[in-house]
Amino acid sequence: MYLYDAFDRTLVAERVAEFRDQVARRLSGELTEEEFKPLRLMNGVYLQLHAYMLRTAIPYGTLSSAQLRMLAAVARKYDRGYGHFTTRQNIQYHWIKLAELPDAMADLASVGMHGMQTSGNCVRNITTDQWAGVAPDEIEDPRIFAELIRQHVTLHPEFSFMPRKFKIAVGTATNDRAALRIHDLALRLYRNGAGETGFEVMVGGGLGRTPFLAKTIKPFLQKRDVLSYVEAILRTYNQFGRRDNIYKARVKILVHELGPEAFAKEVDAEWRSIKDGNLALDAAAVAEIAGRFRYPDYEKLDDNPRELAAARRADRGFDAWMGNCVANHKLPGYAIVTASLKPEGGTPGDATATQMDAIADLADRTSFGEIRVGHEQNLVLPHVAQRDLVALWRELDAVGIAVPNVNLVSDIISCPGLDYCSLANARSIPIAQEITRRFHNLDLQRDLGRLHVNISGCINACGHHHVGHIGILGVDKNGEEFYQITLGGKADQNATLGTLIGPAVPYAEVADVVEDIAAAYLELRQRPDELFIDTVKRTGVEPFRERVYAAR
Amino acid sequence: MTSPLEQKKIKVTGPVVVTANRAGDGAVVYRRADGGWSNELDAAAVVTDAAGAQRLMTGALGDDRHAVGPYIAPVKLAPGGQVRPGNLRELIRRGGPTIELPAAPRAMPKRDYRIAEPVHSQA
Amino acid sequence: MPLVESGRIVEDRYRRVVDDAPIPERVPIIVPASRFLADADELIRRDGSLGVLWPNDRRVAELAPWLGHLALIALDFPKFRDGRAYSQARQLRETYGFAGTLRATGDVLRDQFHFLVRAGFDSFAVKKPADAAVFAESVARYSVSYQPSADGRVPALRRRVRAAESGKTV
């Protein structure tokens, strides 16, 4: 993982000092809220229903155990003993006091963490695959480029006051685990026909009121040109993005209104004037960043040790966990472990300080001190030796994060919703909780197979409901909570927006509807191994619509 | 519960208060008739017309040193005169999330907001 | 509205010419964009420093033919949240090589000083006197920046590479 040096530490420390001054000026009245608000947003400080919320950046979802311990400590000291992992690989604290924020930020800064640019009209956390660096199907570690870009856009003088936020994702694997095409800018590394590696550049994705999938504006960009090309895109957006209407201010609207070709031409014209300047990435610059990533000192281990198979036979619980939470590592003898933060009746993505400390300890003992956060709101231990799996499972189970429901119907992705968020129209967490209760039977979940449920409490779509296999969107109908249901969305390399199946249903019926959809799938599928999403694709939503609305 | 952050023109069709979040810690507060802020909804100034609401809002907006993001929120008046939140959003703001917090030392009880009884305000 | 240049509050030498008002002789003037473009040939021949106030929604490429005759370009921040002039400034400095005075006008507040300097501005019509007084301190708030930018500071990436090359660890 990336190691901060004196420059990184200095920048973060100076940022904390600046914010401490800004908070003091706010509390003394020297700064009005109108002046203070964009400043606090640039540090990830929101105002929610009950309190301020601090969003702390976890760059490309990578954490050290020391950092995770500090996240736990901040939860205990300044919040209510827990944190929430988000769909952008960040963490949120829901109960922060403004007056205490500078101290909390200083604590986080001591382990190289901050909330810079987790909010505001700037470039946000650059996200990637939670299996970066260890996935068998990746070409190179995407985090190198994510870090290069992260540094470049941090406190960038030109791009700190853009029309709206700007979200970037980087992917380098065959299977897209980073939901690339729902981002403002996606960079997909691949090998072309000539065997060269370069980036497909896609712009204009985004969910919310007007969902779009990103369009390819440059099929093959040399690595050398990544920073200058990103600069050209940001400059084009900064100058021509709409500023008259906050709902039309994202780059997806600009791409849509100009058309992808015209947008690409603007970018290209700008790019040509800067591409050979000081943003050209020479090998030394890339090597410098790459060199600051520390990789584990892996051992040479045998794959699939016999004890593992024996343990699976001996214990059904371990076997279930192995079959669900453990994925192949690119190296023999190692494994990628997902720790589910989706317990029955729990809040998706929440972890207590106790759980965070436990995972940090386990990471030290079994994962070379490294943890990942996925956009599906689960945690990952990326470097686990297979011989450690049994012991690891017992310890994860002891703190409630070994539920073998990853990618199953109870592995719900959900925003915080009206229980926390001032933008929400409806609650999302109780909906998620009820669904997990209805499907608590793991045999049923396994029979249903991979089934992504995404819940958003408002049209801002922080739960990514548009790209859920089952998408649930909370709306306000005359003061009552109602929910629109979509089917058939996908967030992977075949990204698709879901289809609305009918009128919104009331709060009390949403879990019933999900049960009806699941039952319909079981009847409609051609084979037990035809995935839910493939059945929906084959049959269309009509048979599901009929089933759901037959009695409503 | 359409977010009141989208409020533009003041339209008052029943009893309302002005509510905001305290600047220092974000706690929910209500505008008092005497120009201050209170944690308690019962101490809030209740008005029933746009002019009254506008007066309260003007005062609130000018006091952003103490409270942030004021807006007009509906309330219900109980027969005994107590002031109750007028929609689910305000119920949640006053009473806290409707779900158990994962690690609260005194876990907040799960609330069923279909019950007519007022929920206890946050300590 | 105090003017800050070279880190201090200074008198504004320039006279703002409003719309159709007559152009004063010999003194430095700032002319609005439409007036400038309409009378450019005359204005560049005039004796006295010439400045233009350029709106943030017009491409600076339109000014390119005249840059050699302009002593000052004033760019506008209608609200500090509207950051288009940062891009204009960088293009003027870095793409077109404009070497005259670049002035930030409009909603110019202290929390944007270090961004403005690094975008290439060197003259600041500051909204609040209190902010003008702390200009130097605000700009010095960040000793490190990641990006190469107009204030000439060596960005972090290059400093590291140089440090690595010279054998120093950071």
Short mmCIF file of N, CA, C and O in Angstrom, two decimals, chain B residues 5-54:
data_model
loop_
_atom_site.label_atom_id
_atom_site.label_comp_id
_atom_site.label_asym_id
_atom_site.label_seq_id
_atom_site.Cartn_x
_atom_site.Cartn_y
_atom_site.Cartn_z
N LEU B 5 -34.74 21.43 1.97
CA LEU B 5 -33.66 22.20 1.37
C LEU B 5 -34.09 22.72 0.01
O LEU B 5 -33.44 23.55 -0.57
N GLU B 6 -35.18 22.15 -0.51
CA GLU B 6 -35.68 22.61 -1.80
C GLU B 6 -36.76 23.67 -1.67
O GLU B 6 -37.34 24.07 -2.64
N GLN B 7 -37.03 24.10 -0.45
CA GLN B 7 -38.07 25.13 -0.25
C GLN B 7 -37.71 26.42 -0.97
O GLN B 7 -36.59 26.87 -0.91
N LYS B 8 -38.67 27.02 -1.62
CA LYS B 8 -38.41 28.34 -2.19
C LYS B 8 -39.42 29.35 -1.64
O LYS B 8 -39.10 30.11 -0.76
N LYS B 9 -40.62 29.31 -2.16
CA LYS B 9 -41.60 30.28 -1.69
C LYS B 9 -42.22 29.79 -0.38
O LYS B 9 -42.49 28.62 -0.22
N ILE B 10 -42.46 30.72 0.53
CA ILE B 10 -43.04 30.32 1.81
C ILE B 10 -44.54 30.13 1.66
O ILE B 10 -45.27 31.05 1.30
N LYS B 11 -45.00 28.92 1.94
CA LYS B 11 -46.43 28.63 1.89
C LYS B 11 -46.77 27.96 3.20
O LYS B 11 -46.19 26.93 3.54
N VAL B 12 -47.68 28.54 3.94
CA VAL B 12 -48.01 27.99 5.25
C VAL B 12 -49.46 27.56 5.25
O VAL B 12 -50.36 28.38 5.04
N THR B 13 -49.69 26.27 5.50
CA THR B 13 -51.07 25.78 5.47
C THR B 13 -51.49 25.20 6.80
O THR B 13 -52.50 24.54 6.91
N GLY B 14 -50.70 25.43 7.82
CA GLY B 14 -51.03 24.89 9.14
C GLY B 14 -49.99 25.41 10.09
O GLY B 14 -49.17 26.26 9.73
N PRO B 15 -50.01 24.92 11.32
CA PRO B 15 -49.00 25.42 12.28
C PRO B 15 -47.60 24.97 11.88
O PRO B 15 -47.40 23.83 11.47
N VAL B 16 -46.66 25.90 11.96
CA VAL B 16 -45.26 25.59 11.62
C VAL B 16 -44.33 26.20 12.65
O VAL B 16 -44.69 27.11 13.40
N VAL B 17 -43.13 25.68 12.65
CA VAL B 17 -42.03 26.26 13.44
C VAL B 17 -40.85 26.46 12.49
O VAL B 17 -40.88 26.00 11.34
N VAL B 18 -39.84 27.15 12.98
CA VAL B 18 -38.57 27.21 12.24
C VAL B 18 -37.56 26.37 13.02
O VAL B 18 -37.41 26.52 14.23
N THR B 19 -36.92 25.49 12.32
CA THR B 19 -35.94 24.61 12.95
C THR B 19 -34.62 24.69 12.21
O THR B 19 -34.58 25.10 11.05
N ALA B 20 -33.56 24.34 12.90
CA ALA B 20 -32.22 24.41 12.32
C ALA B 20 -31.32 23.45 13.10
O ALA B 20 -31.80 22.66 13.91
N ASN B 21 -30.03 23.53 12.84
CA ASN B 21 -29.06 22.73 13.60
C ASN B 21 -28.08 23.66 14.29
O ASN B 21 -27.58 24.62 13.68
N ARG B 22 -27.79 23.37 15.51
CA ARG B 22 -26.88 24.22 16.29
C ARG B 22 -25.51 24.23 15.64
O ARG B 22 -24.99 23.19 15.23
N ALA B 23 -24.91 25.42 15.56
CA ALA B 23 -23.66 25.57 14.80
C ALA B 23 -22.53 24.74 15.38
O ALA B 23 -21.73 24.15 14.66
N GLY B 24 -22.43 24.70 16.69
CA GLY B 24 -21.27 24.05 17.31
C GLY B 24 -21.28 22.54 17.19
O GLY B 24 -20.24 21.92 17.00
N ASP B 25 -22.46 21.94 17.32
CA ASP B 25 -22.49 20.48 17.33
C ASP B 25 -23.55 19.87 16.44
O ASP B 25 -23.69 18.66 16.39
N GLY B 26 -24.31 20.68 15.73
CA GLY B 26 -25.29 20.13 14.80
C GLY B 26 -26.56 19.63 15.43
O GLY B 26 -27.41 19.08 14.73
N ALA B 27 -26.75 19.83 16.73
CA ALA B 27 -27.96 19.32 17.37
C ALA B 27 -29.19 20.06 16.85
O ALA B 27 -29.12 21.23 16.47
N VAL B 28 -30.30 19.37 16.87
CA VAL B 28 -31.55 19.94 16.37
C VAL B 28 -32.05 21.02 17.32
O VAL B 28 -32.12 20.80 18.54
N VAL B 29 -32.38 22.17 16.79
CA VAL B 29 -32.91 23.26 17.61
C VAL B 29 -34.12 23.90 16.92
O VAL B 29 -34.31 23.75 15.71
N TYR B 30 -34.90 24.61 17.73
CA TYR B 30 -36.12 25.26 17.24
C TYR B 30 -36.06 26.72 17.64
O TYR B 30 -35.62 27.07 18.74
N ARG B 31 -36.55 27.57 16.75
CA ARG B 31 -36.50 29.02 16.97
C ARG B 31 -37.56 29.42 17.98
O ARG B 31 -38.73 29.04 17.87
N ARG B 32 -37.11 30.18 18.97
CA ARG B 32 -38.04 30.65 20.00
C ARG B 32 -38.60 32.01 19.63
O ARG B 32 -37.99 32.73 18.84
N ALA B 33 -39.70 32.37 20.24
CA ALA B 33 -40.32 33.67 19.97
C ALA B 33 -39.40 34.80 20.39
O ALA B 33 -39.41 35.88 19.78
N ASP B 34 -38.59 34.57 21.43
CA ASP B 34 -37.72 35.66 21.92
C ASP B 34 -36.41 35.75 21.15
O ASP B 34 -35.50 36.46 21.54
N GLY B 35 -36.30 35.01 20.05
CA GLY B 35 -35.13 35.17 19.19
C GLY B 35 -33.99 34.21 19.49
O GLY B 35 -32.95 34.28 18.87
N GLY B 36 -34.19 33.33 20.46
CA GLY B 36 -33.13 32.35 20.71
C GLY B 36 -33.50 31.00 20.10
O GLY B 36 -34.40 30.90 19.26
N TRP B 37 -32.79 29.98 20.55
CA TRP B 37 -33.03 28.63 20.04
C TRP B 37 -33.22 27.69 21.21
O TRP B 37 -32.61 27.86 22.27
N SER B 38 -34.04 26.66 21.02
CA SER B 38 -34.24 25.68 22.07
C SER B 38 -34.12 24.27 21.51
O SER B 38 -34.45 24.02 20.37
N ASN B 39 -33.64 23.34 22.36
CA ASN B 39 -33.66 21.92 22.01
C ASN B 39 -35.06 21.36 22.00
O ASN B 39 -35.32 20.31 21.44
N GLU B 40 -35.96 22.02 22.75
CA GLU B 40 -37.28 21.45 23.00
C GLU B 40 -38.30 22.01 22.03
O GLU B 40 -38.47 23.23 21.92
N LEU B 41 -39.00 21.13 21.37
CA LEU B 41 -40.02 21.55 20.43
C LEU B 41 -41.14 22.33 21.12
O LEU B 41 -41.69 23.28 20.56
N ASP B 42 -41.43 21.98 22.35
CA ASP B 42 -42.50 22.68 23.08
C ASP B 42 -42.17 24.15 23.31
O ASP B 42 -43.06 24.95 23.51
N ALA B 43 -40.88 24.47 23.27
CA ALA B 43 -40.49 25.88 23.50
C ALA B 43 -40.43 26.67 22.21
O ALA B 43 -40.13 27.88 22.22
N ALA B 44 -40.72 26.03 21.08
CA ALA B 44 -40.61 26.71 19.79
C ALA B 44 -41.75 27.68 19.58
O ALA B 44 -42.87 27.49 20.05
N ALA B 45 -41.46 28.74 18.81
CA ALA B 45 -42.51 29.67 18.40
C ALA B 45 -43.32 29.00 17.30
O ALA B 45 -42.76 28.61 16.28
N VAL B 46 -44.62 28.89 17.52
CA VAL B 46 -45.48 28.29 16.51
C VAL B 46 -46.26 29.40 15.81
O VAL B 46 -46.86 30.24 16.48
N VAL B 47 -46.19 29.41 14.49
CA VAL B 47 -46.94 30.42 13.73
C VAL B 47 -47.86 29.70 12.74
O VAL B 47 -47.66 28.52 12.44
N THR B 48 -48.84 30.45 12.26
CA THR B 48 -49.82 29.81 11.38
C THR B 48 -50.01 30.53 10.07
O THR B 48 -50.89 30.18 9.29
N ASP B 49 -49.17 31.56 9.81
CA ASP B 49 -49.29 32.22 8.51
C ASP B 49 -47.92 32.54 7.94
O ASP B 49 -46.91 32.49 8.64
N ALA B 50 -47.91 32.86 6.67
CA ALA B 50 -46.64 33.08 5.97
C ALA B 50 -45.88 34.26 6.55
O ALA B 50 -44.65 34.24 6.62
N ALA B 51 -46.59 35.29 6.96
CA ALA B 51 -45.91 36.47 7.51
C ALA B 51 -45.16 36.11 8.78
O ALA B 51 -44.01 36.50 8.98
N GLY B 52 -45.83 35.33 9.63
CA GLY B 52 -45.16 34.90 10.86
C GLY B 52 -43.96 34.03 10.58
O GLY B 52 -42.90 34.17 11.21
N ALA B 53 -44.14 33.12 9.63
CA ALA B 53 -43.03 32.24 9.26
C ALA B 53 -41.87 33.05 8.70
O ALA B 53 -40.71 32.79 9.01
N GLN B 54 -42.18 34.02 7.88
CA GLN B 54 -41.14 34.86 7.28
C GLN B 54 -40.37 35.60 8.36
O GLN B 54 -39.14 35.69 8.31
#
